[in-house]
Structures are given as structure tokens and as C-alpha cells.
JSON list of C-alpha atoms in Angstrom, two decimals:
[
{"chain": "A", "resi": 1, "resn": "UNK", "atom": "CA", "xyz": [-68.15, 26.13, 62.42]},
{"chain": "A", "resi": 2, "resn": "UNK", "atom": "CA", "xyz": [-70.82, 23.53, 61.65]},
{"chain": "A", "resi": 3, "resn": "UNK", "atom": "CA", "xyz": [-69.71, 20.07, 62.79]},
{"chain": "A", "resi": 4, "resn": "UNK", "atom": "CA", "xyz": [-71.94, 17.07, 62.10]},
{"chain": "A", "resi": 5, "resn": "UNK", "atom": "CA", "xyz": [-71.67, 13.75, 63.91]},
{"chain": "A", "resi": 6, "resn": "UNK", "atom": "CA", "xyz": [-72.92, 11.13, 61.48]},
{"chain": "A", "resi": 7, "resn": "UNK", "atom": "CA", "xyz": [-73.65, 7.78, 63.12]},
{"chain": "A", "resi": 8, "resn": "UNK", "atom": "CA", "xyz": [-73.91, 4.91, 60.65]},
{"chain": "A", "resi": 9, "resn": "UNK", "atom": "CA", "xyz": [-76.27, 2.22, 61.96]},
{"chain": "A", "resi": 10, "resn": "UNK", "atom": "CA", "xyz": [-77.82, -0.01, 59.35]},
{"chain": "A", "resi": 11, "resn": "UNK", "atom": "CA", "xyz": [-80.16, -2.76, 60.50]},
{"chain": "A", "resi": 12, "resn": "UNK", "atom": "CA", "xyz": [-78.78, -5.74, 58.63]},
{"chain": "A", "resi": 13, "resn": "UNK", "atom": "CA", "xyz": [-75.90, -7.88, 59.85]},
{"chain": "A", "resi": 14, "resn": "UNK", "atom": "CA", "xyz": [-75.16, -11.55, 59.25]},
{"chain": "A", "resi": 15, "resn": "UNK", "atom": "CA", "xyz": [-72.93, -11.96, 62.30]},
{"chain": "A", "resi": 16, "resn": "UNK", "atom": "CA", "xyz": [-75.29, -10.42, 64.87]},
{"chain": "A", "resi": 17, "resn": "UNK", "atom": "CA", "xyz": [-78.92, -9.53, 64.00]},
{"chain": "A", "resi": 18, "resn": "UNK", "atom": "CA", "xyz": [-79.63, -5.83, 64.65]},
{"chain": "A", "resi": 19, "resn": "UNK", "atom": "CA", "xyz": [-76.04, -5.50, 65.79]},
{"chain": "A", "resi": 20, "resn": "UNK", "atom": "CA", "xyz": [-76.09, -1.73, 66.30]},
{"chain": "A", "resi": 21, "resn": "UNK", "atom": "CA", "xyz": [-78.75, -1.91, 69.02]},
{"chain": "A", "resi": 22, "resn": "UNK", "atom": "CA", "xyz": [-77.30, -4.87, 70.92]},
{"chain": "A", "resi": 23, "resn": "UNK", "atom": "CA", "xyz": [-76.33, -4.02, 74.48]},
{"chain": "A", "resi": 24, "resn": "UNK", "atom": "CA", "xyz": [-73.05, -3.70, 76.30]},
{"chain": "A", "resi": 25, "resn": "UNK", "atom": "CA", "xyz": [-73.95, -3.58, 79.95]},
{"chain": "A", "resi": 26, "resn": "UNK", "atom": "CA", "xyz": [-77.07, -1.44, 80.32]},
{"chain": "A", "resi": 27, "resn": "UNK", "atom": "CA", "xyz": [-76.73, 0.52, 77.09]},
{"chain": "A", "resi": 28, "resn": "UNK", "atom": "CA", "xyz": [-76.94, -0.39, 73.42]},
{"chain": "A", "resi": 29, "resn": "UNK", "atom": "CA", "xyz": [-74.08, 0.27, 71.02]},
{"chain": "A", "resi": 30, "resn": "UNK", "atom": "CA", "xyz": [-76.18, 3.03, 69.45]},
{"chain": "A", "resi": 31, "resn": "UNK", "atom": "CA", "xyz": [-76.91, 4.68, 72.81]},
{"chain": "A", "resi": 32, "resn": "UNK", "atom": "CA", "xyz": [-73.23, 4.65, 73.77]},
{"chain": "A", "resi": 33, "resn": "UNK", "atom": "CA", "xyz": [-72.23, 6.28, 70.50]},
{"chain": "A", "resi": 34, "resn": "UNK", "atom": "CA", "xyz": [-74.88, 8.99, 70.69]},
{"chain": "A", "resi": 35, "resn": "UNK", "atom": "CA", "xyz": [-73.70, 9.65, 74.25]},
{"chain": "A", "resi": 36, "resn": "UNK", "atom": "CA", "xyz": [-70.11, 10.10, 73.02]},
{"chain": "A", "resi": 37, "resn": "UNK", "atom": "CA", "xyz": [-71.28, 12.59, 70.40]},
{"chain": "A", "resi": 38, "resn": "UNK", "atom": "CA", "xyz": [-73.29, 14.54, 72.99]},
{"chain": "A", "resi": 39, "resn": "UNK", "atom": "CA", "xyz": [-70.23, 14.90, 75.22]},
{"chain": "A", "resi": 40, "resn": "UNK", "atom": "CA", "xyz": [-68.31, 16.63, 72.44]},
{"chain": "A", "resi": 41, "resn": "UNK", "atom": "CA", "xyz": [-67.89, 20.39, 72.88]},
{"chain": "A", "resi": 42, "resn": "UNK", "atom": "CA", "xyz": [-67.45, 20.94, 69.14]},
{"chain": "A", "resi": 43, "resn": "UNK", "atom": "CA", "xyz": [-70.19, 18.82, 67.57]},
{"chain": "A", "resi": 44, "resn": "UNK", "atom": "CA", "xyz": [-73.40, 20.79, 67.09]},
{"chain": "A", "resi": 45, "resn": "UNK", "atom": "CA", "xyz": [-75.59, 18.32, 65.17]},
{"chain": "A", "resi": 46, "resn": "UNK", "atom": "CA", "xyz": [-76.01, 14.55, 65.62]},
{"chain": "A", "resi": 47, "resn": "UNK", "atom": "CA", "xyz": [-77.64, 12.50, 62.89]},
{"chain": "A", "resi": 48, "resn": "UNK", "atom": "CA", "xyz": [-78.20, 8.74, 62.65]},
{"chain": "A", "resi": 49, "resn": "UNK", "atom": "CA", "xyz": [-78.33, 7.15, 59.19]},
{"chain": "A", "resi": 50, "resn": "UNK", "atom": "CA", "xyz": [-80.25, 3.87, 59.29]},
{"chain": "A", "resi": 51, "resn": "UNK", "atom": "CA", "xyz": [-82.55, 1.75, 57.18]},
{"chain": "A", "resi": 52, "resn": "UNK", "atom": "CA", "xyz": [-84.45, 0.29, 60.14]},
{"chain": "A", "resi": 53, "resn": "UNK", "atom": "CA", "xyz": [-87.45, 1.97, 61.78]},
{"chain": "A", "resi": 54, "resn": "UNK", "atom": "CA", "xyz": [-86.61, 0.43, 65.17]},
{"chain": "A", "resi": 55, "resn": "UNK", "atom": "CA", "xyz": [-83.16, 2.03, 65.13]},
{"chain": "A", "resi": 56, "resn": "UNK", "atom": "CA", "xyz": [-84.62, 5.34, 63.96]},
{"chain": "A", "resi": 57, "resn": "UNK", "atom": "CA", "xyz": [-87.01, 5.38, 66.93]},
{"chain": "A", "resi": 58, "resn": "UNK", "atom": "CA", "xyz": [-84.22, 4.57, 69.40]},
{"chain": "A", "resi": 59, "resn": "UNK", "atom": "CA", "xyz": [-82.03, 7.29, 67.90]},
{"chain": "A", "resi": 60, "resn": "UNK", "atom": "CA", "xyz": [-84.77, 9.88, 68.35]},
{"chain": "A", "resi": 61, "resn": "UNK", "atom": "CA", "xyz": [-85.43, 8.76, 71.94]},
{"chain": "A", "resi": 62, "resn": "UNK", "atom": "CA", "xyz": [-81.75, 9.29, 72.75]},
{"chain": "A", "resi": 63, "resn": "UNK", "atom": "CA", "xyz": [-81.61, 12.82, 71.39]},
{"chain": "A", "resi": 64, "resn": "UNK", "atom": "CA", "xyz": [-80.19, 12.31, 67.91]},
{"chain": "A", "resi": 65, "resn": "UNK", "atom": "CA", "xyz": [-81.81, 13.32, 64.64]},
{"chain": "A", "resi": 66, "resn": "UNK", "atom": "CA", "xyz": [-83.01, 10.59, 62.30]},
{"chain": "A", "resi": 67, "resn": "UNK", "atom": "CA", "xyz": [-85.03, 12.36, 59.61]},
{"chain": "A", "resi": 68, "resn": "UNK", "atom": "CA", "xyz": [-85.01, 9.59, 57.02]},
{"chain": "A", "resi": 69, "resn": "UNK", "atom": "CA", "xyz": [-84.71, 5.86, 56.44]},
{"chain": "A", "resi": 70, "resn": "UNK", "atom": "CA", "xyz": [-81.76, 5.00, 54.23]},
{"chain": "A", "resi": 71, "resn": "UNK", "atom": "CA", "xyz": [-82.70, 3.60, 50.78]},
{"chain": "A", "resi": 72, "resn": "UNK", "atom": "CA", "xyz": [-82.22, -0.15, 50.29]},
{"chain": "A", "resi": 73, "resn": "UNK", "atom": "CA", "xyz": [-79.66, 0.35, 47.53]},
{"chain": "A", "resi": 74, "resn": "UNK", "atom": "CA", "xyz": [-77.21, 1.84, 50.03]},
{"chain": "A", "resi": 75, "resn": "UNK", "atom": "CA", "xyz": [-78.16, -0.32, 53.01]},
{"chain": "A", "resi": 76, "resn": "UNK", "atom": "CA", "xyz": [-76.69, -3.71, 52.15]},
{"chain": "A", "resi": 77, "resn": "UNK", "atom": "CA", "xyz": [-73.21, -5.04, 52.84]},
{"chain": "A", "resi": 78, "resn": "UNK", "atom": "CA", "xyz": [-71.94, -3.74, 49.48]},
{"chain": "A", "resi": 79, "resn": "UNK", "atom": "CA", "xyz": [-72.79, -0.10, 50.18]},
{"chain": "A", "resi": 80, "resn": "UNK", "atom": "CA", "xyz": [-69.76, 2.13, 50.66]},
{"chain": "A", "resi": 81, "resn": "UNK", "atom": "CA", "xyz": [-69.30, 4.68, 53.42]},
{"chain": "A", "resi": 82, "resn": "UNK", "atom": "CA", "xyz": [-68.92, 7.35, 50.73]},
{"chain": "A", "resi": 83, "resn": "UNK", "atom": "CA", "xyz": [-72.38, 6.52, 49.30]},
{"chain": "A", "resi": 84, "resn": "UNK", "atom": "CA", "xyz": [-74.02, 6.65, 52.73]},
{"chain": "A", "resi": 85, "resn": "UNK", "atom": "CA", "xyz": [-72.36, 9.94, 53.68]},
{"chain": "A", "resi": 86, "resn": "UNK", "atom": "CA", "xyz": [-73.20, 11.55, 50.36]},
{"chain": "A", "resi": 87, "resn": "UNK", "atom": "CA", "xyz": [-76.84, 10.50, 50.70]},
{"chain": "A", "resi": 88, "resn": "UNK", "atom": "CA", "xyz": [-77.10, 12.05, 54.17]},
{"chain": "A", "resi": 89, "resn": "UNK", "atom": "CA", "xyz": [-75.46, 15.33, 53.10]},
{"chain": "A", "resi": 90, "resn": "UNK", "atom": "CA", "xyz": [-77.61, 15.60, 49.97]},
{"chain": "A", "resi": 91, "resn": "UNK", "atom": "CA", "xyz": [-80.70, 15.07, 52.11]},
{"chain": "A", "resi": 92, "resn": "UNK", "atom": "CA", "xyz": [-79.70, 17.75, 54.63]},
{"chain": "A", "resi": 93, "resn": "UNK", "atom": "CA", "xyz": [-78.83, 20.23, 51.89]},
{"chain": "A", "resi": 94, "resn": "UNK", "atom": "CA", "xyz": [-82.15, 19.75, 50.07]},
{"chain": "A", "resi": 95, "resn": "UNK", "atom": "CA", "xyz": [-84.48, 19.64, 53.09]},
{"chain": "A", "resi": 96, "resn": "UNK", "atom": "CA", "xyz": [-82.74, 21.90, 55.63]},
{"chain": "A", "resi": 97, "resn": "UNK", "atom": "CA", "xyz": [-80.31, 23.93, 53.51]},
{"chain": "A", "resi": 98, "resn": "UNK", "atom": "CA", "xyz": [-77.69, 22.63, 55.92]},
{"chain": "A", "resi": 99, "resn": "UNK", "atom": "CA", "xyz": [-74.17, 21.75, 54.83]},
{"chain": "A", "resi": 100, "resn": "UNK", "atom": "CA", "xyz": [-71.64, 21.04, 57.60]},
{"chain": "A", "resi": 101, "resn": "UNK", "atom": "CA", "xyz": [-68.06, 22.22, 57.44]},
{"chain": "A", "resi": 102, "resn": "UNK", "atom": "CA", "xyz": [-66.79, 19.05, 59.10]},
{"chain": "A", "resi": 103, "resn": "UNK", "atom": "CA", "xyz": [-68.24, 15.54, 59.36]},
{"chain": "A", "resi": 104, "resn": "UNK", "atom": "CA", "xyz": [-67.34, 13.08, 62.10]},
{"chain": "A", "resi": 105, "resn": "UNK", "atom": "CA", "xyz": [-68.34, 9.49, 61.37]},
{"chain": "A", "resi": 106, "resn": "UNK", "atom": "CA", "xyz": [-68.93, 7.43, 64.50]},
{"chain": "A", "resi": 107, "resn": "UNK", "atom": "CA", "xyz": [-69.60, 3.70, 64.21]},
{"chain": "A", "resi": 108, "resn": "UNK", "atom": "CA", "xyz": [-71.60, 2.05, 67.02]},
{"chain": "A", "resi": 109, "resn": "UNK", "atom": "CA", "xyz": [-69.62, -1.16, 66.52]},
{"chain": "A", "resi": 110, "resn": "UNK", "atom": "CA", "xyz": [-66.56, 0.51, 68.07]},
{"chain": "A", "resi": 111, "resn": "UNK", "atom": "CA", "xyz": [-68.19, 1.40, 71.39]},
{"chain": "A", "resi": 112, "resn": "UNK", "atom": "CA", "xyz": [-65.20, 2.38, 73.56]},
{"chain": "A", "resi": 113, "resn": "UNK", "atom": "CA", "xyz": [-63.75, 5.86, 73.01]},
{"chain": "A", "resi": 114, "resn": "UNK", "atom": "CA", "xyz": [-61.45, 7.78, 75.31]},
{"chain": "A", "resi": 115, "resn": "UNK", "atom": "CA", "xyz": [-62.66, 11.08, 76.73]},
{"chain": "A", "resi": 116, "resn": "UNK", "atom": "CA", "xyz": [-62.04, 14.01, 74.44]},
{"chain": "A", "resi": 117, "resn": "UNK", "atom": "CA", "xyz": [-60.91, 11.97, 71.43]},
{"chain": "A", "resi": 118, "resn": "UNK", "atom": "CA", "xyz": [-63.70, 13.23, 69.18]},
{"chain": "A", "resi": 119, "resn": "UNK", "atom": "CA", "xyz": [-62.84, 16.88, 69.84]},
{"chain": "A", "resi": 120, "resn": "UNK", "atom": "CA", "xyz": [-59.15, 16.06, 69.45]},
{"chain": "A", "resi": 121, "resn": "UNK", "atom": "CA", "xyz": [-59.81, 14.76, 65.94]},
{"chain": "A", "resi": 122, "resn": "UNK", "atom": "CA", "xyz": [-61.77, 17.90, 65.03]},
{"chain": "A", "resi": 123, "resn": "UNK", "atom": "CA", "xyz": [-59.13, 20.24, 66.45]},
{"chain": "A", "resi": 124, "resn": "UNK", "atom": "CA", "xyz": [-56.34, 18.33, 64.73]},
{"chain": "A", "resi": 125, "resn": "UNK", "atom": "CA", "xyz": [-58.16, 18.63, 61.40]},
{"chain": "A", "resi": 126, "resn": "UNK", "atom": "CA", "xyz": [-58.79, 22.36, 61.82]},
{"chain": "A", "resi": 127, "resn": "UNK", "atom": "CA", "xyz": [-55.29, 23.31, 62.93]},
{"chain": "A", "resi": 128, "resn": "UNK", "atom": "CA", "xyz": [-53.30, 21.39, 60.30]},
{"chain": "A", "resi": 129, "resn": "UNK", "atom": "CA", "xyz": [-53.33, 20.82, 56.55]},
{"chain": "A", "resi": 130, "resn": "UNK", "atom": "CA", "xyz": [-54.99, 17.41, 56.80]},
{"chain": "A", "resi": 131, "resn": "UNK", "atom": "CA", "xyz": [-57.99, 16.57, 54.64]},
{"chain": "A", "resi": 132, "resn": "UNK", "atom": "CA", "xyz": [-59.09, 13.93, 57.14]},
{"chain": "A", "resi": 133, "resn": "UNK", "atom": "CA", "xyz": [-58.23, 12.36, 60.49]},
{"chain": "A", "resi": 134, "resn": "UNK", "atom": "CA", "xyz": [-58.63, 8.63, 61.10]},
{"chain": "A", "resi": 135, "resn": "UNK", "atom": "CA", "xyz": [-58.31, 6.74, 64.39]},
{"chain": "A", "resi": 136, "resn": "UNK", "atom": "CA", "xyz": [-55.95, 3.81, 63.91]},
{"chain": "A", "resi": 137, "resn": "UNK", "atom": "CA", "xyz": [-54.18, 1.10, 65.88]},
{"chain": "A", "resi": 138, "resn": "UNK", "atom": "CA", "xyz": [-51.02, -0.92, 65.42]},
{"chain": "A", "resi": 139, "resn": "UNK", "atom": "CA", "xyz": [-51.21, -3.89, 63.07]},
{"chain": "A", "resi": 140, "resn": "UNK", "atom": "CA", "xyz": [-50.54, -7.10, 64.99]},
{"chain": "A", "resi": 141, "resn": "UNK", "atom": "CA", "xyz": [-50.46, -9.40, 62.00]},
{"chain": "A", "resi": 142, "resn": "UNK", "atom": "CA", "xyz": [-47.95, -7.66, 59.74]},
{"chain": "A", "resi": 143, "resn": "UNK", "atom": "CA", "xyz": [-48.70, -8.09, 56.00]},
{"chain": "A", "resi": 144, "resn": "UNK", "atom": "CA", "xyz": [-45.13, -9.27, 55.38]},
{"chain": "A", "resi": 145, "resn": "UNK", "atom": "CA", "xyz": [-45.78, -12.50, 57.29]},
{"chain": "A", "resi": 146, "resn": "UNK", "atom": "CA", "xyz": [-49.22, -13.29, 55.87]},
{"chain": "A", "resi": 147, "resn": "UNK", "atom": "CA", "xyz": [-50.14, -16.09, 53.50]},
{"chain": "A", "resi": 148, "resn": "UNK", "atom": "CA", "xyz": [-52.84, -16.69, 50.94]},
{"chain": "A", "resi": 149, "resn": "UNK", "atom": "CA", "xyz": [-53.84, -20.22, 49.94]},
{"chain": "A", "resi": 150, "resn": "UNK", "atom": "CA", "xyz": [-53.78, -21.81, 46.52]},
{"chain": "A", "resi": 151, "resn": "UNK", "atom": "CA", "xyz": [-55.05, -25.36, 46.22]},
{"chain": "A", "resi": 152, "resn": "UNK", "atom": "CA", "xyz": [-53.52, -27.07, 49.27]},
{"chain": "A", "resi": 153, "resn": "UNK", "atom": "CA", "xyz": [-50.48, -24.80, 49.66]},
{"chain": "A", "resi": 154, "resn": "UNK", "atom": "CA", "xyz": [-49.87, -21.60, 51.60]},
{"chain": "A", "resi": 155, "resn": "UNK", "atom": "CA", "xyz": [-48.44, -18.82, 49.45]},
{"chain": "A", "resi": 156, "resn": "UNK", "atom": "CA", "xyz": [-46.50, -16.03, 51.24]},
{"chain": "A", "resi": 157, "resn": "UNK", "atom": "CA", "xyz": [-47.59, -12.53, 50.26]},
{"chain": "A", "resi": 158, "resn": "UNK", "atom": "CA", "xyz": [-43.98, -11.46, 50.66]},
{"chain": "A", "resi": 159, "resn": "UNK", "atom": "CA", "xyz": [-41.40, -13.82, 49.15]},
{"chain": "A", "resi": 160, "resn": "UNK", "atom": "CA", "xyz": [-38.90, -12.61, 51.73]},
{"chain": "A", "resi": 161, "resn": "UNK", "atom": "CA", "xyz": [-41.27, -13.23, 54.64]},
{"chain": "A", "resi": 162, "resn": "UNK", "atom": "CA", "xyz": [-38.60, -15.02, 56.70]},
{"chain": "A", "resi": 163, "resn": "UNK", "atom": "CA", "xyz": [-36.72, -11.73, 57.03]},
{"chain": "A", "resi": 164, "resn": "UNK", "atom": "CA", "xyz": [-39.70, -10.27, 58.90]},
{"chain": "A", "resi": 165, "resn": "UNK", "atom": "CA", "xyz": [-40.10, -12.93, 61.58]},
{"chain": "A", "resi": 166, "resn": "UNK", "atom": "CA", "xyz": [-38.57, -10.70, 64.27]},
{"chain": "A", "resi": 167, "resn": "UNK", "atom": "CA", "xyz": [-41.42, -8.44, 65.34]},
{"chain": "A", "resi": 168, "resn": "UNK", "atom": "CA", "xyz": [-39.23, -5.62, 66.65]},
{"chain": "A", "resi": 169, "resn": "UNK", "atom": "CA", "xyz": [-37.59, -5.18, 63.24]},
{"chain": "A", "resi": 170, "resn": "UNK", "atom": "CA", "xyz": [-40.80, -4.82, 61.23]},
{"chain": "A", "resi": 171, "resn": "UNK", "atom": "CA", "xyz": [-41.88, -1.45, 59.91]},
{"chain": "A", "resi": 172, "resn": "UNK", "atom": "CA", "xyz": [-44.77, -0.08, 61.99]},
{"chain": "A", "resi": 173, "resn": "UNK", "atom": "CA", "xyz": [-48.07, -0.26, 60.18]},
{"chain": "A", "resi": 174, "resn": "UNK", "atom": "CA", "xyz": [-51.58, 0.81, 61.15]},
{"chain": "A", "resi": 175, "resn": "UNK", "atom": "CA", "xyz": [-55.17, 0.08, 60.27]},
{"chain": "A", "resi": 176, "resn": "UNK", "atom": "CA", "xyz": [-58.42, 2.00, 61.02]},
{"chain": "A", "resi": 177, "resn": "UNK", "atom": "CA", "xyz": [-59.99, 0.83, 64.27]},
{"chain": "A", "resi": 178, "resn": "UNK", "atom": "CA", "xyz": [-63.41, 2.06, 63.11]},
{"chain": "A", "resi": 179, "resn": "UNK", "atom": "CA", "xyz": [-63.93, 4.53, 65.93]},
{"chain": "A", "resi": 180, "resn": "UNK", "atom": "CA", "xyz": [-63.55, 7.95, 64.29]},
{"chain": "A", "resi": 181, "resn": "UNK", "atom": "CA", "xyz": [-63.35, 9.33, 60.76]},
{"chain": "A", "resi": 182, "resn": "UNK", "atom": "CA", "xyz": [-63.22, 13.14, 60.74]},
{"chain": "A", "resi": 183, "resn": "UNK", "atom": "CA", "xyz": [-63.04, 15.06, 57.47]},
{"chain": "A", "resi": 184, "resn": "UNK", "atom": "CA", "xyz": [-63.91, 18.22, 55.59]},
{"chain": "A", "resi": 185, "resn": "UNK", "atom": "CA", "xyz": [-67.27, 18.00, 53.79]},
{"chain": "A", "resi": 186, "resn": "UNK", "atom": "CA", "xyz": [-65.62, 19.51, 50.71]},
{"chain": "A", "resi": 187, "resn": "UNK", "atom": "CA", "xyz": [-63.73, 16.22, 50.27]},
{"chain": "A", "resi": 188, "resn": "UNK", "atom": "CA", "xyz": [-66.92, 14.66, 48.92]},
{"chain": "A", "resi": 189, "resn": "UNK", "atom": "CA", "xyz": [-66.98, 16.86, 45.82]},
{"chain": "A", "resi": 190, "resn": "UNK", "atom": "CA", "xyz": [-63.34, 17.82, 45.58]},
{"chain": "A", "resi": 191, "resn": "UNK", "atom": "CA", "xyz": [-61.84, 14.33, 45.86]},
{"chain": "A", "resi": 192, "resn": "UNK", "atom": "CA", "xyz": [-64.89, 12.06, 45.47]},
{"chain": "A", "resi": 193, "resn": "UNK", "atom": "CA", "xyz": [-63.80, 10.56, 48.81]},
{"chain": "A", "resi": 194, "resn": "UNK", "atom": "CA", "xyz": [-64.20, 11.11, 52.53]},
{"chain": "A", "resi": 195, "resn": "UNK", "atom": "CA", "xyz": [-60.44, 10.96, 53.03]},
{"chain": "A", "resi": 196, "resn": "UNK", "atom": "CA", "xyz": [-58.72, 13.24, 50.55]},
{"chain": "A", "resi": 197, "resn": "UNK", "atom": "CA", "xyz": [-54.97, 13.02, 49.91]},
{"chain": "A", "resi": 198, "resn": "UNK", "atom": "CA", "xyz": [-53.65, 14.18, 53.30]},
{"chain": "A", "resi": 199, "resn": "UNK", "atom": "CA", "xyz": [-54.79, 11.71, 55.94]},
{"chain": "A", "resi": 200, "resn": "UNK", "atom": "CA", "xyz": [-53.80, 12.43, 59.53]},
{"chain": "A", "resi": 201, "resn": "UNK", "atom": "CA", "xyz": [-54.08, 9.94, 62.36]},
{"chain": "A", "resi": 202, "resn": "UNK", "atom": "CA", "xyz": [-54.86, 9.47, 66.01]},
{"chain": "A", "resi": 203, "resn": "UNK", "atom": "CA", "xyz": [-53.08, 6.32, 67.15]},
{"chain": "A", "resi": 204, "resn": "UNK", "atom": "CA", "xyz": [-55.07, 4.40, 69.75]},
{"chain": "A", "resi": 205, "resn": "UNK", "atom": "CA", "xyz": [-52.73, 2.29, 71.86]},
{"chain": "A", "resi": 206, "resn": "UNK", "atom": "CA", "xyz": [-55.09, 0.91, 74.52]},
{"chain": "A", "resi": 207, "resn": "UNK", "atom": "CA", "xyz": [-56.37, -2.43, 73.26]},
{"chain": "A", "resi": 208, "resn": "UNK", "atom": "CA", "xyz": [-59.79, -2.11, 74.84]},
{"chain": "A", "resi": 209, "resn": "UNK", "atom": "CA", "xyz": [-60.42, 1.07, 72.83]},
{"chain": "A", "resi": 210, "resn": "UNK", "atom": "CA", "xyz": [-59.80, -0.85, 69.60]},
{"chain": "A", "resi": 211, "resn": "UNK", "atom": "CA", "xyz": [-62.55, -3.43, 70.06]},
{"chain": "A", "resi": 212, "resn": "UNK", "atom": "CA", "xyz": [-64.60, -3.68, 66.86]},
{"chain": "A", "resi": 213, "resn": "UNK", "atom": "CA", "xyz": [-67.76, -5.73, 67.21]},
{"chain": "A", "resi": 214, "resn": "UNK", "atom": "CA", "xyz": [-68.50, -7.96, 64.25]},
{"chain": "A", "resi": 215, "resn": "UNK", "atom": "CA", "xyz": [-69.33, -11.35, 65.78]},
{"chain": "A", "resi": 216, "resn": "UNK", "atom": "CA", "xyz": [-71.14, -12.68, 68.84]},
{"chain": "A", "resi": 217, "resn": "UNK", "atom": "CA", "xyz": [-67.76, -13.43, 70.41]},
{"chain": "A", "resi": 218, "resn": "UNK", "atom": "CA", "xyz": [-66.75, -9.77, 69.93]},
{"chain": "A", "resi": 219, "resn": "UNK", "atom": "CA", "xyz": [-69.93, -8.74, 71.75]},
{"chain": "A", "resi": 220, "resn": "UNK", "atom": "CA", "xyz": [-69.06, -11.11, 74.59]},
{"chain": "A", "resi": 221, "resn": "UNK", "atom": "CA", "xyz": [-65.55, -9.65, 74.82]},
{"chain": "A", "resi": 222, "resn": "UNK", "atom": "CA", "xyz": [-66.96, -6.12, 74.90]},
{"chain": "A", "resi": 223, "resn": "UNK", "atom": "CA", "xyz": [-69.33, -6.99, 77.76]},
{"chain": "A", "resi": 224, "resn": "UNK", "atom": "CA", "xyz": [-66.56, -8.76, 79.67]},
{"chain": "A", "resi": 225, "resn": "UNK", "atom": "CA", "xyz": [-64.25, -5.78, 79.12]},
{"chain": "A", "resi": 226, "resn": "UNK", "atom": "CA", "xyz": [-66.81, -3.31, 80.42]},
{"chain": "A", "resi": 227, "resn": "UNK", "atom": "CA", "xyz": [-67.49, -5.43, 83.48]},
{"chain": "A", "resi": 228, "resn": "UNK", "atom": "CA", "xyz": [-64.05, -6.73, 84.41]},
{"chain": "A", "resi": 229, "resn": "UNK", "atom": "CA", "xyz": [-61.16, -4.96, 82.69]},
{"chain": "A", "resi": 230, "resn": "UNK", "atom": "CA", "xyz": [-60.62, -2.10, 85.17]},
{"chain": "A", "resi": 231, "resn": "UNK", "atom": "CA", "xyz": [-60.94, -4.50, 88.11]},
{"chain": "A", "resi": 232, "resn": "UNK", "atom": "CA", "xyz": [-58.47, -6.91, 86.51]},
{"chain": "A", "resi": 233, "resn": "UNK", "atom": "CA", "xyz": [-55.99, -4.09, 85.87]},
{"chain": "A", "resi": 234, "resn": "UNK", "atom": "CA", "xyz": [-56.07, -3.02, 89.52]},
{"chain": "A", "resi": 235, "resn": "UNK", "atom": "CA", "xyz": [-55.53, -6.56, 90.75]},
{"chain": "A", "resi": 236, "resn": "UNK", "atom": "CA", "xyz": [-52.87, -7.49, 88.23]},
{"chain": "A", "resi": 237, "resn": "UNK", "atom": "CA", "xyz": [-49.24, -7.24, 89.27]},
{"chain": "A", "resi": 238, "resn": "UNK", "atom": "CA", "xyz": [-48.30, -6.52, 85.65]},
{"chain": "A", "resi": 239, "resn": "UNK", "atom": "CA", "xyz": [-49.61, -2.95, 85.83]}
]
């Protein structure tokens, strides 16, 4: 079975310039993600989709394929994941006559992944009736207790929000942590989506594995986590 790891690493970012090649410890976010893909026993092709020559060069140096630079029209903040994936697959089909059975999207901005999680997502997809598998984590800020703002007043999204103030009584909800999106390539044409109608999940409970880097502070937290978290856990009496 042909399994493609597709690493999405555009060059532009308002929060952190060239975010995808910023470093955590000794390695860049891109290098860490390529390394995760290489450790998979089921992935047999690794491709980086980027619009920046510098990222393309770094991808090639680290053993990934980067045969093109992404067009500008699908490289800004408004570009959808579906558009970027479809572009990559169309390119591979036209130039290499290669169409994967399964695609695994890995985002460099979620740099911490547990060992074996990529292959777990692939196996889970293959052995069940799912159209896709998404890594998710528990929602801390439940939508039932959120507010919007109109003029100078806060407006509750749920009129009965006071009934949801006890955390233990709220319905469990999840959101994608950005780490892994695994799906059948046929979803692109069949459903015009990467997900399809039957979305399975891998629930990531360890907080450090859910770090998603969007701001400079997030990058600081990631570096601090890499350097100190295991040491802190060993010393802490809470564990």
C-alpha cells in the first residue's frame, strides 16, 4: 500500500517569520517532523509542500522530497488544506504517475508526537470503516461557557450557560491538535474533502503532545518543554 506523508510548510506567518524552520532545541520544526515521518514503518514517501525556496532546500537536505514550490494562490493564510493537498496529488499524478492510497498530513507546528502514533493512525484507518483519522485533544474551554461581544456587552453563546459551570458535568468535546490527519486519497474526489463522513480519532491526553506553535510565546513554551518537562516530572511529587 502506498502511504504518503505530506508535510505542509508554507513560508509566510505573521506570528513568527519562517515559523516552520524555527528551532526547538537543536532541530527545526521541519526537521523534527521529517524525522517523525522517517521513523514510520508504514510511510513509504515523504513530501514537503512549501512556497519558500529556503524551506525546500532544508527539506531536501533532511531526506524528504520537495519537487515543486507551491503557487502563491494557495500559499497565503486563506488557502485551505484541501487545496494544498489536491495540488500536491495532482502534481504527483501528472509528473510521476504516482497516486497514494493513504495520505498522512503532518504539520511542523505540532512538533511533539508520541512514538508509533503515525503508524497507529494508518493501521486504524486500514482496519476500520473510517474515511479519516484525526488526532484530537480534550477541549478545555467548553463552547457552552463561551461568550461573544456585542458593543460593550458579553453575549453567552449558550443561553443556559450557567448550567454548564460544573466542569465534570459537561459533555466531553474534542478539537484537532494539528498533529496528524490520516485519510484515504479517494476522499478528495469522492467527498471533495480530506475527511469524508466517517471521522475516527486518536485522543492525545498528554498536554505536551498537544502544543501547537502559532506565536513566539508558543515557541518559548515548546523549547522550555523540551528542555525541562521530563526533569520537572521526575522531581515533582505530583507524579
